Amino acid sequence: MIRRVGAPPLAQQHYRMRPGVYAILPLKRRFLLTAQVTDKVDVQLPGGGIDPGESPLRALHREVLEEIGWRIATPLRLGAFRRFVYMPEYDLWAEKLCHVYVAHPVRQIAEPIEPDHITLVMSGNDAVDALGNAGDSMFMRRFIG
């Protein structure tokens, strides 16, 4: 059973399964993160949805590049969690199945191309406190020990 984090599903709401991949990216003694800046700031592990027909690893490389502009190497899967959310950018109620990896950031080759995203560098403890969802925070906390 994959652990659920966050609010339980609403009884009368239909949720669409939305698998995704996310990365913990240690950079020396700090971590690369992304922040989605709209009417509020939402700090996240870089990553996102796996497109139909796309492998999880291909999606991880693509999403990290889109959100923070970095190439990564040697991804290792740490685990997964589920969360039930409304995704306003897609007008979608989703059961997000979030696969979390750790990977080595190789180099930045571009600025983020994902709208409203900026790259952040934080200490592990600051990241745990800043991350916008309990699943991301749980995996970061476990990783930094």
XYZ file of N, CA, C and O in Angstrom:
580
model
N 0.838 -1.179 0.000
C 0.000 0.000 0.000
C 0.885 1.245 0.000
O 1.826 1.334 0.776
N 0.586 2.188 -0.841
C 1.337 3.434 -0.911
C 0.688 4.443 0.025
O -0.521 4.673 -0.029
N 1.502 5.027 0.873
C 1.018 5.940 1.911
C 0.347 7.170 1.312
O 0.838 7.775 0.372
N -0.799 7.532 1.888
C -1.474 8.782 1.530
C -0.989 9.858 2.474
O -0.883 9.662 3.677
N -0.716 11.044 1.919
C -0.404 12.210 2.735
C -1.401 13.310 2.386
O -1.961 13.331 1.295
N -1.608 14.200 3.325
C -2.546 15.286 3.079
C -3.979 14.871 3.341
O -4.264 13.840 3.951
N -4.879 15.675 2.836
C -6.311 15.478 3.084
C -6.811 14.182 2.457
O -6.361 13.798 1.377
N -7.763 13.515 3.120
C -8.359 12.313 2.521
C -9.231 12.705 1.332
O -9.657 13.861 1.210
N -9.505 11.739 0.447
C -10.364 12.050 -0.700
C -11.781 12.404 -0.236
O -12.265 11.885 0.771
N -12.411 13.314 -0.971
C -13.803 13.652 -0.698
C -14.690 12.518 -1.188
O -14.512 12.009 -2.301
N -15.647 12.132 -0.388
C -16.456 10.937 -0.665
C -17.172 10.986 -2.008
O -17.235 9.987 -2.715
N -17.737 12.108 -2.390
C -18.533 12.192 -3.619
C -17.743 12.696 -4.829
O -18.302 12.839 -5.912
N -16.438 12.909 -4.649
C -15.621 13.471 -5.730
C -14.951 12.348 -6.536
O -14.398 11.422 -5.962
N -15.002 12.445 -7.860
C -14.266 11.512 -8.726
C -12.862 12.069 -8.947
O -12.707 13.242 -9.279
N -11.839 11.230 -8.768
C -10.448 11.630 -8.951
C -9.844 10.860 -10.124
O -10.095 9.666 -10.264
N -9.063 11.560 -10.920
C -8.346 10.918 -12.021
C -6.917 10.640 -11.568
O -6.250 11.512 -10.987
N -6.429 9.423 -11.833
C -5.063 9.063 -11.458
C -4.087 9.917 -12.263
O -4.212 10.035 -13.481
N -3.125 10.505 -11.575
C -2.131 11.377 -12.207
C -0.752 10.999 -11.671
O -0.314 11.514 -10.652
N -0.050 10.059 -12.335
C 1.289 9.691 -11.866
C 2.303 10.787 -12.180
O 2.217 11.469 -13.206
N 3.246 10.960 -11.271
C 4.275 11.964 -11.459
C 5.593 11.532 -10.829
O 5.650 10.557 -10.069
N 6.647 12.258 -11.181
C 7.991 11.991 -10.672
C 8.586 13.290 -10.137
O 8.382 14.359 -10.711
N 9.327 13.173 -9.045
C 9.873 14.340 -8.362
C 11.268 14.005 -7.863
O 11.559 12.848 -7.565
N 12.148 15.020 -7.772
C 13.550 14.764 -7.456
C 14.045 15.566 -6.266
O 13.822 16.774 -6.181
N 14.742 14.870 -5.379
C 15.579 15.505 -4.368
C 16.940 15.659 -5.032
O 17.525 14.682 -5.510
N 17.438 16.900 -5.088
C 18.658 17.204 -5.835
C 19.698 17.856 -4.926
O 19.747 19.081 -4.793
N 20.545 17.023 -4.275
C 21.581 17.588 -3.405
C 22.649 18.303 -4.233
O 23.145 17.773 -5.218
N 22.980 19.501 -3.813
C 24.000 20.310 -4.475
C 24.949 20.789 -3.379
O 24.634 21.735 -2.649
N 26.068 20.086 -3.258
C 26.997 20.294 -2.147
C 26.221 20.034 -0.857
O 25.706 18.955 -0.672
N 26.079 21.009 0.011
C 25.356 20.781 1.275
C 23.968 21.381 1.260
O 23.337 21.547 2.296
N 23.487 21.713 0.055
C 22.174 22.332 -0.085
C 21.361 21.546 -1.105
O 21.803 20.512 -1.598
N 20.168 22.040 -1.454
C 19.274 21.329 -2.353
C 18.655 22.276 -3.363
O 18.271 23.394 -3.017
N 18.539 21.810 -4.605
C 17.838 22.550 -5.646
C 16.345 22.267 -5.525
O 15.934 21.102 -5.423
N 15.555 23.322 -5.554
C 14.099 23.215 -5.491
C 13.506 24.142 -6.538
O 14.218 24.932 -7.156
N 12.216 24.052 -6.721
C 11.521 25.002 -7.576
C 10.430 25.671 -6.763
O 9.913 25.093 -5.798
N 10.107 26.880 -7.150
C 8.979 27.589 -6.541
C 8.065 28.043 -7.657
O 8.521 28.633 -8.638
N 6.799 27.703 -7.516
C 5.788 28.194 -8.443
C 5.245 29.478 -7.831
O 4.695 29.471 -6.734
N 5.454 30.576 -8.554
C 5.107 31.896 -8.030
C 3.912 32.428 -8.814
O 4.019 32.815 -9.965
N 2.753 32.388 -8.169
C 1.527 32.962 -8.754
C 1.014 33.964 -7.734
O 1.776 34.798 -7.278
N -0.243 33.846 -7.317
C -0.733 34.730 -6.261
C -0.140 34.352 -4.905
O -0.201 35.108 -3.957
N 0.457 33.146 -4.819
C 1.192 32.709 -3.631
C 2.426 31.943 -4.105
O 2.520 31.554 -5.270
N 3.359 31.724 -3.216
C 4.579 30.985 -3.531
C 4.418 29.556 -3.030
O 4.084 29.337 -1.869
N 4.630 28.577 -3.923
C 4.542 27.161 -3.563
C 5.880 26.510 -3.874
O 6.230 26.308 -5.039
N 6.656 26.188 -2.822
C 7.959 25.547 -2.984
C 7.735 24.056 -3.167
O 6.960 23.436 -2.430
N 8.423 23.483 -4.168
C 8.197 22.084 -4.546
C 9.514 21.389 -4.872
O 10.489 22.042 -5.253
N 9.497 20.060 -4.776
C 10.566 19.281 -5.394
C 10.383 19.408 -6.898
O 9.250 19.340 -7.386
N 11.453 19.612 -7.669
C 11.299 19.673 -9.121
C 10.718 18.363 -9.657
O 11.122 17.281 -9.239
N 9.780 18.479 -10.570
C 9.168 17.296 -11.170
C 7.773 17.604 -11.636
O 7.324 18.746 -11.627
N 7.073 16.555 -12.047
C 5.717 16.736 -12.522
C 5.170 15.473 -13.138
O 5.705 14.378 -12.937
N 4.120 15.639 -13.923
C 3.374 14.515 -14.465
C 4.133 13.706 -15.506
O 4.947 14.235 -16.260
N 3.836 12.419 -15.509
C 4.367 11.499 -16.519
C 3.374 11.494 -17.672
O 2.200 11.170 -17.491
N 3.821 11.885 -18.846
C 2.952 11.919 -20.019
C 2.614 10.501 -20.491
O 3.399 9.573 -20.283
N 1.446 10.309 -21.138
C 1.096 8.982 -21.658
C 2.205 8.446 -22.574
O 2.721 9.160 -23.436
N 2.623 7.204 -22.339
C 3.660 6.560 -23.142
C 5.077 6.924 -22.740
O 6.033 6.398 -23.311
N 5.233 7.794 -21.760
C 6.556 8.237 -21.322
C 7.009 7.398 -20.130
O 6.224 7.080 -19.241
N 8.286 7.045 -20.079
C 8.803 6.304 -18.930
C 9.002 7.274 -17.760
O 9.218 8.482 -17.961
N 8.929 6.759 -16.529
C 9.150 7.632 -15.376
C 10.514 8.339 -15.413
O 10.590 9.526 -15.093
N 11.568 7.643 -15.810
C 12.884 8.280 -15.830
C 12.975 9.368 -16.896
O 13.568 10.422 -16.675
N 12.390 9.131 -18.052
C 12.372 10.156 -19.101
C 11.598 11.376 -18.607
O 12.010 12.512 -18.803
N 10.471 11.136 -17.944
C 9.672 12.236 -17.398
C 10.461 13.013 -16.345
O 10.391 14.247 -16.305
N 11.213 12.317 -15.510
C 11.999 12.988 -14.475
C 13.022 13.935 -15.102
O 13.122 15.100 -14.707
N 13.761 13.443 -16.083
C 14.747 14.291 -16.761
C 14.067 15.502 -17.417
O 14.550 16.633 -17.297
N 12.956 15.278 -18.107
C 12.237 16.357 -18.798
C 11.714 17.386 -17.807
O 11.886 18.591 -17.986
N 11.057 16.917 -16.761
C 10.442 17.832 -15.794
C 11.481 18.666 -15.045
O 11.279 19.861 -14.829
N 12.593 18.057 -14.640
C 13.634 18.818 -13.951
C 14.195 19.893 -14.883
O 14.382 21.043 -14.481
N 14.409 19.537 -16.136
C 14.906 20.513 -17.106
C 13.900 21.652 -17.303
O 14.276 22.827 -17.312
N 12.620 21.321 -17.426
C 11.598 22.356 -17.622
C 11.468 23.274 -16.408
O 11.305 24.486 -16.551
N 11.527 22.703 -15.209
C 11.233 23.492 -14.007
C 12.421 24.246 -13.438
O 12.232 25.314 -12.849
N 13.651 23.704 -13.580
C 14.804 24.424 -13.032
C 15.953 24.584 -14.025
O 16.944 25.238 -13.708
N 15.844 23.974 -15.206
C 16.865 24.155 -16.233
C 18.126 23.334 -16.044
O 19.139 23.609 -16.677
N 18.083 22.304 -15.201
C 19.266 21.497 -14.905
C 19.181 20.123 -15.566
O 18.108 19.528 -15.670
N 20.342 19.604 -15.953
C 20.512 18.200 -16.331
C 20.846 17.432 -15.064
O 21.532 17.953 -14.170
N 20.372 16.181 -14.991
C 20.629 15.343 -13.821
C 21.211 14.005 -14.261
O 21.114 13.628 -15.429
N 21.805 13.290 -13.308
C 22.376 11.973 -13.574
C 22.076 11.043 -12.401
O 21.745 11.497 -11.305
N 22.213 9.766 -12.650
C 22.098 8.684 -11.670
C 20.870 8.770 -10.750
O 21.001 8.713 -9.530
N 19.678 8.898 -11.318
C 18.489 8.927 -10.453
C 18.268 7.576 -9.769
O 18.474 6.514 -10.371
N 17.878 7.632 -8.512
C 17.589 6.447 -7.701
C 16.241 6.663 -7.034
O 16.037 7.663 -6.328
N 15.321 5.725 -7.251
C 13.977 5.858 -6.677
C 14.015 5.606 -5.178
O 14.558 4.611 -4.714
N 13.414 6.543 -4.416
C 13.351 6.431 -2.962
C 12.030 5.853 -2.483
O 11.970 5.233 -1.428
N 10.949 6.079 -3.230
C 9.636 5.609 -2.808
C 8.546 6.433 -3.449
O 8.785 7.156 -4.420
N 7.345 6.329 -2.878
C 6.195 7.026 -3.455
C 5.189 7.372 -2.365
O 5.194 6.787 -1.280
N 4.334 8.338 -2.681
C 3.208 8.673 -1.826
C 2.044 9.092 -2.721
O 2.229 9.368 -3.911
N 0.841 9.104 -2.143
C -0.358 9.543 -2.879
C -0.929 10.759 -2.174
O -0.842 10.876 -0.956
N -1.530 11.623 -2.969
C -2.292 12.724 -2.381
C -3.454 13.069 -3.292
O -3.380 12.892 -4.515
N -4.553 13.516 -2.688
C -5.787 13.841 -3.402
C -5.937 15.355 -3.414
O -6.030 15.979 -2.354
N -5.933 15.948 -4.615
C -5.909 17.405 -4.726
C -6.731 17.870 -5.923
O -6.980 17.114 -6.863
N -7.102 19.135 -5.854
C -7.663 19.801 -7.027
C -6.523 20.548 -7.696
O -5.766 21.276 -7.043
N -6.363 20.363 -9.007
C -5.307 21.017 -9.776
C -5.957 22.095 -10.640
O -6.466 21.796 -11.728
N -5.975 23.347 -10.155
C -6.697 24.395 -10.885
C -6.154 24.659 -12.285
O -6.929 25.002 -13.189
N -4.842 24.471 -12.500
C -4.280 24.725 -13.829
C -4.813 23.755 -14.883
O -4.756 24.034 -16.081
N -5.341 22.610 -14.435
C -5.936 21.616 -15.340
C -7.440 21.463 -15.123
O -8.064 20.629 -15.783
N -8.014 22.197 -14.166
C -9.403 22.032 -13.760
C -9.690 20.545 -13.531
O -10.604 19.970 -14.103
N -8.881 19.926 -12.663
C -8.877 18.475 -12.493
C -8.759 18.100 -11.022
O -7.889 18.614 -10.308
N -9.634 17.193 -10.586
C -9.485 16.547 -9.285
C -8.621 15.321 -9.528
O -8.961 14.471 -10.339
N -7.476 15.243 -8.836
C -6.500 14.198 -9.139
C -6.097 13.413 -7.902
O -5.958 13.970 -6.806
N -5.905 12.119 -8.117
C -5.179 11.292 -7.167
C -3.759 11.263 -7.703
O -3.462 10.605 -8.694
N -2.893 12.041 -7.094
C -1.512 12.127 -7.559
C -0.715 10.985 -6.937
O -0.700 10.822 -5.719
N -0.099 10.187 -7.792
C 0.802 9.126 -7.367
C 2.209 9.654 -7.612
O 2.661 9.732 -8.756
N 2.875 10.069 -6.546
C 4.133 10.807 -6.626
C 5.316 9.883 -6.335
O 5.491 9.439 -5.197
N 6.112 9.606 -7.361
C 7.326 8.798 -7.224
C 8.477 9.756 -6.957
O 8.681 10.698 -7.721
N 9.230 9.506 -5.887
C 10.306 10.420 -5.489
C 11.650 9.742 -5.709
O 11.859 8.587 -5.312
N 12.555 10.485 -6.343
C 13.907 10.026 -6.646
C 14.910 10.966 -5.996
O 14.589 12.106 -5.678
N 16.136 10.497 -5.844
C 17.265 11.368 -5.577
C 18.140 11.273 -6.821
O 18.258 10.204 -7.425
N 18.702 12.401 -7.241
C 19.550 12.419 -8.432
C 20.666 13.433 -8.240
O 20.568 14.336 -7.407
N 21.712 13.270 -9.039
C 22.849 14.174 -9.000
C 22.650 15.293 -10.010
O 22.530 15.026 -11.202
N 22.587 16.559 -9.560
C 22.501 17.661 -10.508
C 23.854 17.819 -11.218
O 24.878 17.957 -10.561
N 23.844 17.773 -12.553
C 25.084 17.838 -13.318
C 25.459 19.285 -13.616
O 26.549 19.739 -13.290
N 24.549 20.004 -14.265
C 24.800 21.414 -14.564
C 23.515 22.080 -15.036
O 22.630 21.433 -15.573
N 23.482 23.385 -14.850
C 22.354 24.156 -15.351
C 22.645 24.515 -16.799
O 23.713 25.050 -17.111
N 21.692 24.204 -17.693
C 21.897 24.510 -19.109
C 20.916 25.545 -19.636
O 21.048 26.010 -20.754
N 19.920 25.909 -18.820
C 18.909 26.872 -19.264
C 18.204 27.454 -18.052
O 18.338 26.944 -16.937
N 17.460 28.494 -18.290
C 16.550 29.016 -17.277
C 15.287 28.153 -17.291
O 15.003 27.483 -18.291
N 14.514 28.142 -16.206
C 13.257 27.376 -16.217
C 12.348 27.838 -17.355
O 12.258 29.038 -17.620
N 11.720 26.876 -18.038
C 10.775 27.235 -19.100
C 9.329 27.076 -18.642
O 8.414 27.526 -19.321
N 9.118 26.443 -17.521
C 7.774 26.281 -16.963
C 7.289 27.653 -16.490
O 7.999 28.333 -15.748
N 6.102 28.077 -16.903
C 5.618 29.403 -16.503
C 5.565 29.558 -14.983
O 5.197 28.622 -14.269
N 5.967 30.730 -14.524
C 5.882 31.099 -13.111
C 6.756 30.257 -12.184
O 6.489 30.185 -10.992
N 7.799 29.586 -12.707
C 8.702 28.793 -11.864
C 10.061 29.482 -11.748
O 10.573 30.025 -12.730
N 10.605 29.450 -10.537
C 11.959 29.925 -10.300
C 12.729 28.835 -9.564
O 12.138 27.979 -8.896
N 14.048 28.850 -9.697
C 14.908 27.876 -9.040
C 15.362 28.432 -7.701
O 15.740 29.600 -7.598
N 15.319 27.575 -6.683
C 15.771 27.940 -5.341
C 16.886 26.986 -4.915
O 16.927 25.831 -5.356
N 17.760 27.453 -4.030
C 18.767 26.608 -3.392
C 18.609 26.827 -1.897
O 18.663 27.966 -1.417
N 18.375 25.718 -1.158
C 18.121 25.823 0.284
C 18.848 24.723 1.030
O 19.131 23.660 0.471
N 19.058 24.955 2.306
C 19.542 23.888 3.182
C 18.446 22.836 3.321
O 17.266 23.111 3.054
N 18.814 21.660 3.770
C 17.827 20.601 3.956
C 16.745 20.969 4.949
O 15.559 20.756 4.703
N 17.137 21.544 6.086
C 16.143 21.914 7.101
C 15.221 23.012 6.605
O 14.011 22.971 6.840
N 15.786 23.998 5.897
C 14.939 25.057 5.340
C 13.987 24.479 4.293
O 12.832 24.889 4.207
N 14.464 23.522 3.502
C 13.615 22.888 2.488
C 12.459 22.143 3.136
O 11.317 22.254 2.688
N 12.734 21.386 4.179
C 11.672 20.652 4.881
C 10.578 21.616 5.323
O 9.387 21.348 5.150
N 10.976 22.758 5.870
C 10.010 23.743 6.356
C 9.277 24.461 5.222
O 8.119 24.831 5.368
N 9.953 24.668 4.084
C 9.382 25.475 2.998
C 8.532 24.679 2.020
O 7.649 25.254 1.374
N 8.791 23.391 1.875
C 8.071 22.606 0.864
C 6.571 22.664 1.110
O 6.096 22.546 2.244
N 5.824 22.813 0.020
C 4.409 23.107 0.102
C 3.482 21.924 0.284
O 2.285 22.116 0.464
N 4.002 20.695 0.224
C 3.112 19.566 0.511
C 3.812 18.587 1.448
O 5.043 18.480 1.471
N 3.005 17.893 2.225
C 3.522 17.026 3.281
C 4.332 15.855 2.737
O 5.263 15.390 3.405
N 4.014 15.370 1.547
C 4.768 14.259 0.967
C 6.186 14.657 0.608
O 7.147 13.937 0.913
N 6.344 15.813 -0.060
C 7.681 16.310 -0.384
C 8.492 16.517 0.896
O 9.656 16.114 0.983
N 7.880 17.130 1.902
C 8.564 17.363 3.180
C 8.963 16.056 3.854
O 10.063 15.947 4.397
N 8.072 15.063 3.804
C 8.357 13.763 4.417
C 9.596 13.130 3.791
O 10.487 12.652 4.499
N 9.674 13.124 2.454
C 10.821 12.513 1.796
C 12.102 13.316 2.023
O 13.170 12.734 2.207
N 12.023 14.634 2.032
C 13.214 15.447 2.300
C 13.710 15.201 3.722
O 14.903 15.041 3.957
N 12.788 15.156 4.675
C 13.159 14.904 6.078
C 13.859 13.558 6.203
O 14.894 13.440 6.868
N 13.319 12.524 5.566
C 13.938 11.207 5.601
C 15.319 11.240 4.965
O 16.258 10.602 5.460
N 15.455 11.970 3.873
C 16.730 11.992 3.145
C 17.829 12.664 3.952
O 18.961 12.179 3.998
N 17.524 13.780 4.614
C 18.561 14.493 5.355
C 18.835 13.849 6.708
O 19.837 14.147 7.349
N 17.938 12.932 7.134
C 18.151 12.182 8.368
C 17.902 12.999 9.560
O 18.288 12.932 10.624
